[in-house]
Coordinates of C-alpha atoms and ligand atoms in Angstrom, one line a residue:
X100 CA 69.8 -78.8 75.2
X101 CA 67.4 -78.7 78.1
X102 CA 69.1 -81.5 79.9
X103 CA 72.5 -79.8 79.4
X104 CA 71.1 -76.6 80.8
X105 CA 69.4 -78.4 83.7
X106 CA 72.8 -80.0 84.7
X107 CA 74.6 -76.6 84.4
X108 CA 71.9 -75.0 86.6
X109 CA 72.3 -77.8 89.2
X110 CA 68.8 -79.0 88.8
X111 CA 70.0 -82.6 88.3
X112 CA 73.4 -84.0 89.0
X113 CA 75.4 -85.3 92.0
X114 CA 73.7 -82.9 94.4
X115 CA 70.2 -83.4 93.1
X116 CA 70.0 -87.0 91.9
X117 CA 66.5 -87.0 90.4
X118 CA 64.1 -84.3 89.1
X119 CA 61.0 -84.0 87.0
X120 CA 60.8 -81.5 84.2
X121 CA 57.7 -79.9 82.6
X122 CA 57.7 -78.4 79.2
X123 CA 55.5 -75.3 79.6
X124 CA 55.6 -74.4 75.9
X125 CA 54.7 -78.0 74.9
X126 CA 51.7 -78.0 77.2
X127 CA 50.4 -74.8 75.7
X128 CA 50.9 -76.3 72.2
X129 CA 49.0 -79.4 73.2
X130 CA 46.1 -77.3 74.5
X131 CA 46.0 -75.4 71.3
X132 CA 46.0 -78.6 69.3
X133 CA 43.0 -79.8 71.3
X134 CA 41.0 -76.6 70.9
X135 CA 41.8 -76.4 67.2
X136 CA 40.6 -80.0 66.7
X137 CA 37.1 -79.3 68.0
X138 CA 36.8 -76.0 66.1
X139 CA 33.7 -74.0 66.8
X140 CA 31.7 -76.7 68.7
X141 CA 30.6 -75.6 72.1
X142 CA 33.0 -77.5 74.3
X143 CA 34.5 -77.1 77.7
X144 CA 37.8 -79.0 77.7
X145 CA 38.8 -80.1 81.1
X146 CA 42.1 -81.4 82.4
X147 CA 42.0 -84.5 84.5
X148 CA 44.0 -83.3 87.6
X149 CA 45.2 -86.8 88.5
X150 CA 47.5 -86.7 85.4
X151 CA 49.6 -83.8 86.8
X152 CA 48.4 -82.7 90.2
X153 CA 50.8 -79.7 90.5
X154 CA 49.3 -76.3 91.1
X155 CA 51.6 -74.4 88.7
X156 CA 50.8 -76.8 85.9
X157 CA 47.1 -76.4 86.6
X158 CA 47.4 -72.7 86.6
X159 CA 49.2 -72.8 83.2
X160 CA 46.3 -74.9 81.9
X161 CA 43.7 -72.6 83.4
X162 CA 45.3 -69.6 81.8
X163 CA 45.5 -71.5 78.5
X164 CA 41.7 -71.9 78.4
X165 CA 41.2 -75.3 80.0
X166 CA 38.7 -76.4 82.6
X167 CA 39.4 -79.0 85.2
X168 CA 38.2 -82.5 86.2
X169 CA 38.8 -83.5 89.8
X170 CA 38.1 -86.7 91.7
X171 CA 39.0 -86.0 95.4
X172 CA 38.9 -83.2 97.9
X173 CA 42.7 -82.7 97.4
X174 CA 42.3 -82.4 93.6
X175 CA 39.3 -80.0 94.1
X176 CA 41.5 -77.9 96.4
X177 CA 44.3 -77.9 93.9
X178 CA 41.9 -76.8 91.1
X179 CA 40.5 -73.9 93.2
X180 CA 44.0 -72.8 94.2
X181 CA 45.1 -72.9 90.6
X182 CA 42.3 -70.4 89.8
X183 CA 39.8 -72.5 87.9
X184 CA 36.4 -70.9 88.4
X185 CA 33.7 -73.3 89.8
X186 CA 31.8 -73.4 86.6
X187 CA 34.8 -74.8 84.8
X188 CA 35.4 -77.6 87.3
X189 CA 33.8 -81.1 87.1
X190 CA 33.8 -83.5 90.1
X191 CA 33.8 -87.1 89.1
X192 CA 35.1 -89.4 91.9
X193 CA 33.3 -92.8 92.3
X194 CA 33.1 -92.5 96.1
X195 CA 32.1 -89.0 97.0
X196 CA 31.1 -88.6 100.7
X197 CA 28.1 -86.7 101.8
X198 CA 30.4 -83.8 103.0
X199 CA 32.2 -83.7 99.7
X200 CA 28.9 -83.5 97.7
X201 CA 27.7 -80.7 100.0
X202 CA 30.9 -78.8 99.5
X203 CA 30.8 -79.3 95.7
X204 CA 27.2 -78.1 95.5
X205 CA 27.9 -75.1 97.6
X206 CA 30.9 -74.1 95.4
X207 CA 28.8 -74.7 92.3
X208 CA 31.2 -77.1 90.5
X209 CA 29.6 -79.6 88.2
X210 CA 29.1 -83.0 89.7
X211 CA 28.7 -86.3 87.9
X212 CA 27.0 -88.9 90.1
X213 CA 28.5 -92.4 89.8
X214 CA 25.4 -94.3 90.7
X215 CA 21.7 -94.1 91.8
X216 CA 22.5 -93.9 95.5
X217 CA 24.6 -90.8 94.8
X218 CA 21.8 -89.3 92.8
X219 CA 19.6 -89.7 95.9
X220 CA 22.2 -88.1 98.1
X221 CA 22.4 -85.1 95.7
X222 CA 18.6 -84.9 95.7
X223 CA 18.5 -84.7 99.5
X224 CA 21.1 -81.9 99.5
X225 CA 19.1 -80.0 96.9
X226 CA 16.0 -80.3 99.0
X227 CA 17.6 -78.1 101.7
X228 CA 19.8 -75.7 99.7
X229 CA 20.0 -74.4 96.1
X230 CA 23.1 -74.9 94.0
X231 CA 24.5 -73.6 90.7
X232 CA 26.1 -76.9 90.0
X233 CA 25.4 -78.7 86.7
X234 CA 24.4 -82.2 87.7
X235 CA 24.9 -85.4 85.7
X236 CA 25.0 -89.1 85.8
X237 CA 27.9 -91.3 84.8
X238 CA 26.9 -94.3 82.7
X239 CA 29.0 -97.3 81.8
X240 CA 28.1 -98.1 78.2
X241 CA 29.6 -101.6 78.7
X242 CA 31.2 -101.4 75.2
X243 CA 34.1 -103.6 76.4
X244 CA 37.6 -103.4 77.8
X245 CA 40.7 -102.1 76.1
X246 CA 44.2 -103.7 76.1
X247 CA 45.0 -102.8 79.8
X248 CA 42.4 -104.2 82.2
X249 CA 43.2 -101.8 85.0
X250 CA 42.6 -98.9 82.7
X251 CA 39.4 -100.1 81.2
X252 CA 36.3 -98.3 82.6
X253 CA 33.7 -99.6 80.2
X254 CA 33.9 -103.3 80.6
X255 CA 30.8 -105.2 81.6
X256 CA 31.7 -105.2 85.2
X257 CA 33.7 -102.0 85.6
X258 CA 33.3 -100.3 88.9
X259 CA 32.4 -97.0 87.3
X260 CA 29.0 -95.6 86.5
X261 CA 25.6 -97.1 85.9
X262 CA 25.9 -100.3 83.8
X263 CA 23.6 -99.4 80.9
X264 CA 23.2 -102.9 79.5
X265 CA 22.4 -104.6 82.8
X266 CA 18.8 -105.8 83.0
X267 CA 16.5 -102.9 83.9
X268 CA 19.2 -100.4 84.1
X269 CA 18.3 -98.3 81.1
X270 CA 14.7 -98.0 82.3
X271 CA 15.9 -97.0 85.7
X272 CA 18.0 -94.2 84.2
X273 CA 15.0 -93.0 82.2
X274 CA 12.9 -93.0 85.4
X275 CA 15.6 -91.3 87.4
X276 CA 15.8 -88.4 84.9
X277 CA 12.0 -88.2 84.6
X278 CA 11.7 -87.8 88.4
X279 CA 14.6 -85.3 88.7
X280 CA 14.4 -82.4 86.4
X281 CA 17.7 -81.1 87.9
X282 CA 19.7 -83.9 86.2
X283 CA 20.8 -82.3 82.9
X284 CA 24.0 -84.1 81.9
X285 CA 25.2 -87.5 81.0
X286 CA 28.8 -88.5 81.6
X287 CA 30.8 -91.3 80.0
X288 CA 34.6 -92.1 80.2
X289 CA 35.5 -95.3 78.4
X290 CA 39.2 -95.1 79.3
X291 CA 42.2 -94.1 77.4
X292 CA 45.5 -95.9 77.4
X293 CA 44.9 -99.3 75.7
X294 CA 41.5 -98.2 74.4
X295 CA 40.9 -97.9 70.7
X296 CA 39.2 -94.8 69.2
X297 CA 36.5 -97.1 68.0
X298 CA 35.7 -98.3 71.5
X299 CA 35.7 -94.7 72.8
X300 CA 33.5 -93.6 69.9
X301 CA 31.0 -96.4 70.7
X302 CA 30.8 -95.3 74.3
X303 CA 30.1 -91.7 73.2
X304 CA 27.5 -92.9 70.7
X305 CA 25.7 -94.9 73.4
X306 CA 25.6 -91.9 75.6
X307 CA 24.3 -89.6 72.8
X308 CA 21.5 -92.1 72.0
X309 CA 20.5 -92.3 75.7
X310 CA 20.4 -88.5 75.9
X311 CA 18.1 -88.4 72.9
X312 CA 15.9 -91.0 74.5
X313 CA 15.7 -89.2 77.8
X314 CA 14.8 -85.9 76.0
X315 CA 12.2 -87.6 73.8
X316 CA 10.5 -89.1 76.9
X317 CA 10.7 -85.7 78.7
X318 CA 9.3 -83.9 75.6
X319 CA 11.9 -81.2 76.1
X320 CA 15.6 -81.0 76.1
X321 CA 16.3 -82.1 79.7
X322 CA 19.8 -83.3 78.9
X323 CA 21.6 -80.2 77.7
X324 CA 25.2 -81.3 77.9
X325 CA 27.2 -84.4 77.4
X326 CA 30.5 -85.0 79.3
X327 CA 32.2 -87.4 76.9
X328 CA 35.2 -87.9 79.1
X329 CA 38.6 -88.7 77.8
X330 CA 41.1 -89.6 77.2
X331 CA 43.3 -90.4 74.4
X332 CA 45.9 -93.1 74.4
X333 CA 49.5 -91.9 74.2
X334 CA 52.2 -93.3 72.0
X335 CA 55.1 -94.2 74.3
X336 CA 57.2 -95.8 71.5
X337 CA 58.6 -92.7 69.8
X338 CA 58.3 -88.9 69.5
X339 CA 55.2 -88.9 67.2
X340 CA 51.9 -87.7 68.7
X341 CA 49.6 -90.6 67.7
X342 CA 46.6 -90.5 67.6
X343 CA 46.2 -86.7 67.4
X344 CA 43.2 -84.8 68.7
X345 CA 42.3 -84.2 65.0
X346 CA 42.1 -87.9 64.4
X347 CA 40.0 -88.4 67.5
X348 CA 37.5 -85.7 66.4
X349 CA 37.3 -87.1 62.9
X350 CA 36.5 -90.5 64.4
X351 CA 33.9 -89.0 66.8
X352 CA 32.2 -87.2 64.0
X353 CA 32.0 -90.5 62.1
X354 CA 30.8 -92.5 65.1
X355 CA 28.3 -89.9 66.4
X356 CA 27.2 -87.6 63.5
X357 CA 25.0 -85.4 65.7
X358 CA 27.6 -84.8 68.4
X359 CA 29.3 -81.7 67.2
X360 CA 26.3 -79.9 65.8
X361 CA 25.7 -77.7 68.8
X362 CA 22.7 -79.7 69.9
X363 CA 24.5 -80.5 73.2
X364 CA 27.1 -78.5 75.1
X365 CA 30.1 -80.8 75.4
X366 CA 32.7 -81.4 78.1
X367 CA 35.8 -83.4 77.5
X368 CA 38.3 -84.7 80.1
X369 CA 41.9 -85.2 78.9
X370 CA 44.9 -86.0 81.1
X371 CA 47.8 -88.0 79.9
X372 CA 47.5 -86.9 76.3
X373 CA 48.0 -83.2 77.3
X374 CA 51.1 -83.8 79.5
X375 CA 52.8 -87.1 79.0
X376 CA 55.0 -86.0 76.1
X377 CA 55.6 -82.6 77.7
X378 CA 57.6 -83.9 80.6
X379 CA 60.6 -86.1 81.4
X380 CA 62.4 -87.4 84.5
X381 CA 66.2 -87.2 84.8
X382 CA 68.1 -89.3 87.3
X383 CA 71.7 -90.0 88.1
X384 CA 73.4 -93.4 87.6
X385 CA 75.0 -94.1 91.0
X386 CA 76.7 -97.4 90.3
X387 CA 76.8 -100.2 87.7
X388 CA 77.4 -103.9 88.4
X389 CA 77.4 -107.3 86.8
X390 CA 75.3 -109.9 88.5
X391 CA 74.5 -113.4 87.3
X392 CA 75.2 -112.3 83.7
X393 CA 73.1 -109.1 84.0
X394 CA 74.5 -105.7 83.7
X395 CA 72.6 -103.5 86.1
X396 CA 72.7 -99.7 86.4
X397 CA 71.6 -98.6 89.9
X398 CA 69.9 -95.2 89.4
X399 CA 67.7 -92.8 91.3
X400 CA 64.7 -93.4 89.2
X401 CA 62.6 -96.3 90.5
X402 CA 59.1 -97.3 91.7
X403 CA 58.7 -94.1 93.8
X404 CA 58.4 -92.2 90.5
X405 CA 57.6 -94.8 87.8
X406 CA 55.3 -96.9 89.9
X407 CA 53.2 -98.2 87.0
X408 CA 56.1 -99.0 84.9
X409 CA 57.8 -101.0 87.6
X410 CA 54.8 -103.0 88.6
X411 CA 53.3 -103.4 85.1
X412 CA 56.3 -103.3 82.8
X413 CA 54.5 -104.7 79.8
X414 CA 51.6 -102.3 79.9
X415 CA 53.7 -99.2 80.7
X416 CA 57.1 -99.5 79.1
X417 CA 59.1 -96.2 79.0
X418 CA 61.7 -95.0 76.5
X419 CA 65.0 -94.2 78.2
X420 CA 67.6 -91.7 76.8
X421 CA 71.1 -91.6 78.1
X422 CA 73.2 -88.5 78.8
X423 CA 76.7 -88.0 80.2
X424 CA 77.4 -86.2 83.4
X425 CA 77.4 -82.9 81.6
X426 CA 73.9 -83.5 80.2
X427 CA 75.1 -84.2 76.6
X428 CA 73.6 -87.1 74.7
X429 CA 75.9 -90.1 75.4
X430 CA 77.6 -91.9 72.6
X431 CA 79.1 -95.2 73.7
X432 CA 79.0 -98.7 72.5
X433 CA 75.6 -100.2 73.2
X434 CA 74.9 -103.1 75.5
X435 CA 72.0 -104.8 77.1
X436 CA 71.3 -103.4 80.5
X437 CA 68.8 -103.3 83.3
X438 CA 68.0 -99.9 84.7
X439 CA 67.2 -100.2 88.4
X440 CA 65.9 -97.7 90.9
X441 CA 66.8 -97.1 94.5
X442 CA 63.9 -98.9 96.2
X443 CA 64.7 -101.9 98.4
X444 CA 62.9 -104.6 96.4
X445 CA 64.3 -106.7 93.6
X446 CA 61.7 -105.8 91.1
X447 CA 62.5 -102.1 91.2
X448 CA 63.5 -101.8 87.5
X449 CA 62.4 -99.1 85.1
X450 CA 63.8 -101.1 82.1
X451 CA 64.8 -104.7 81.7
X452 CA 67.3 -106.1 79.1
X453 CA 67.3 -102.8 77.3
X454 CA 69.9 -102.0 74.6
X455 CA 71.4 -98.6 75.5
X456 CA 74.7 -96.9 75.4
X457 CA 76.8 -98.4 78.2
X458 CA 75.9 -96.6 81.4
X459 CA 78.6 -95.4 83.8
X460 CA 78.3 -93.9 87.2
X461 CA 77.5 -90.2 87.0
X462 CA 75.6 -90.5 83.7
X463 CA 72.0 -89.5 83.5
X464 CA 69.1 -91.6 82.5
X465 CA 66.1 -89.7 81.1
X466 CA 62.7 -91.3 81.3
X467 CA 60.8 -89.9 78.4
X468 CA 57.1 -89.1 78.1
X469 CA 56.8 -88.9 81.9
X470 CA 54.9 -85.6 82.1
X471 CA 51.8 -87.3 83.4
X472 CA 51.3 -89.8 86.2
X473 CA 55.0 -90.2 87.0
X474 CA 56.9 -87.5 89.0
X475 CA 53.6 -85.8 89.7
X476 CA 52.2 -88.9 91.4
X477 CA 55.1 -90.1 93.6
X478 CA 54.9 -93.0 95.9
X479 CA 56.6 -92.6 99.3
X480 CA 58.1 -96.2 99.4
X481 CA 61.3 -96.4 101.5
X482 CA 60.6 -92.8 102.6
X483 CA 62.3 -91.7 99.4
X484 CA 61.8 -87.9 98.9
X485 CA 59.2 -86.6 96.5
X486 CA 61.4 -85.3 93.7
X487 CA 61.7 -81.7 92.7
X488 CA 59.8 -80.7 89.6
X489 CA 61.0 -77.9 87.4
X490 CA 59.2 -76.3 84.5
X491 CA 61.0 -74.8 81.5
X492 CA 60.5 -72.7 78.4
X493 CA 62.7 -72.7 75.4
X494 CA 61.4 -69.4 74.1
X495 CA 64.4 -67.1 74.2
X496 CA 68.2 -67.5 73.8
X497 CA 68.5 -70.3 76.3
X498 CA 66.1 -72.5 78.3
X499 CA 64.7 -70.9 81.4
X500 CA 63.6 -72.9 84.4
X501 CA 61.2 -72.3 87.3
X502 CA 60.6 -74.5 90.3
X503 CA 57.2 -76.2 90.2
X504 CA 57.6 -78.2 93.4
X505 CA 60.6 -78.3 95.8
X506 CA 62.1 -81.6 96.7
X507 CA 60.6 -83.0 99.9
X508 CA 63.0 -82.3 102.8
X509 CA 64.0 -84.7 105.5
X510 CA 62.2 -82.6 108.0
X511 CA 59.0 -83.0 105.9
X512 CA 59.5 -86.7 105.6
X513 CA 59.8 -86.9 109.4
X514 CA 56.8 -84.7 110.0
X515 CA 54.7 -86.8 107.7
X516 CA 55.8 -90.0 109.4
X517 CA 54.6 -88.9 112.8
X518 CA 57.7 -87.5 114.4
X519 CA 55.6 -85.1 116.4
X520 CA 53.7 -88.0 117.9
X521 CA 56.9 -90.1 118.5
X522 CA 55.7 -91.2 122.0
X523 CA 52.2 -92.1 120.9
X524 CA 52.6 -95.8 121.3
X525 CA 54.4 -95.8 124.6
X526 CA 51.2 -96.8 126.4
X527 CA 52.8 -98.8 129.2
X528 CA 55.8 -98.2 131.5
X529 CA 59.1 -98.6 129.6
X530 CA 61.5 -98.1 132.4
X531 CA 64.8 -96.6 131.8
X532 CA 66.4 -97.6 128.4
X533 CA 68.9 -94.7 128.5
X534 CA 68.3 -91.8 126.3
X535 CA 67.4 -93.8 123.2
X536 CA 64.6 -92.0 121.5
X537 CA 64.8 -89.0 123.7
X538 CA 64.6 -85.6 122.3
X539 CA 68.3 -84.9 123.1
X540 CA 69.4 -88.0 121.1
X541 CA 67.1 -87.1 118.3
X542 CA 68.5 -83.6 118.1
X543 CA 72.1 -85.0 117.7
X544 CA 71.3 -87.7 115.1
X545 CA 68.7 -86.2 112.9
X546 CA 69.6 -83.5 110.4
X547 CA 67.0 -80.7 110.1
X548 CA 66.8 -81.3 106.3
X549 CA 66.8 -77.6 105.4
Ligands
PLP728 C1 41.6 -90.3 84.5 C2 40.3 -89.8 84.0 C3 40.4 -89.0 82.8 C4 41.7 -88.7 82.1 O1 42.3 -89.9 81.6 P1 43.7 -89.8 80.8 O2 44.0 -91.2 80.5 O3 44.7 -89.2 81.7 O4 43.5 -88.9 79.6 C5 39.2 -88.5 82.3 N1 38.0 -88.7 83.0 C6 38.0 -89.5 84.1 C7 36.6 -89.7 84.7 C8 39.1 -90.0 84.6 O5 39.0 -90.8 85.7

């Protein structure tokens, strides 16, 4: 029904060949599920901005009771613009510059240092100015990797945090806290997609035990909060939400019995699990062809939107639903097809050898579960436009839509590719090559894009 209405409203179709869609009701429902699962425990649930770095999405999450986890100056600016107060923002990036740290401390957002050198930098800043920031240290419990290497942050040699099991590291953490009373938080994020709940639970338990050890050594509760990170793996195979937040909390209670007793304030960081199933991407099939025995549908959904799926198809497979040009579910004899995107490289396929109703030009392919890390994280390959994103609600007689992000215009693409500095490389004398590249030629050839 939503796809149908989107086509009718011109949000996707021949004139708008690809768009992202965000289910605003679904996001609120997911946030409610998360809060319900943790019950009365003192928890600040934050949303990892990288999963959906769109200000309207962030504002919806802020108004729904979430805090916000950021990992770059851009994400911090988005969080502030969305209306998260500083005390509900956590800064986590692994390579914070001196200036970024100073800014974060000035704002009063929580900061988790990634390593001892960063702790030192924070110490230097605190020596010259006060800050309301809660300050923590990220540890790597080294509990092992999940099924996707690139998504595993707690392997023995992960780039994140202080490797707790390395020789001498635990003692150095204890010393670091003993010397710096302003360190009051431990942070851990084992990973999410491809990581089992057991692995995540083990990482949280290691963090809890370290906090107990630090506090025992300090003879007071120096560590008052634990940021237990995220995330939760998402089921991309069907519509079921699996595992649920409820299951996650049950496992956490079992793995770390003291965790939810109120002894520590908690922070969580969830991204994908809050948004993946609350969004989809719809794209037009432009052509179909048969090549070397393959049936290929050439669509407008490719690596510029589904980057991970295209480059790591086994780790990030996506379900694809097929609709006709009017946005109705398509019923046609099935056949094995490749679904290709518009990028100019051969591997630009969002599905290979997939059995789907036979696609025809004008049909729509819908990439399901793409509410996180897909249309919100576009890649500007081939100078393809960042797609428009629309939010919708189905409360009411018919779905209602609102623009979350406009499609990038040609004028914007030109501006971001340096059109205002077009002469920048003409260091020498280029003589007279007619008017090629002149402003007059440019004005004739290039549409304004608006
Ligand atoms: C990415 C990230 C998250 C969220 O991960 P999801 O898989 O999107 O849930 C949480 N914490 C940190 C530190 C992260 O980098």
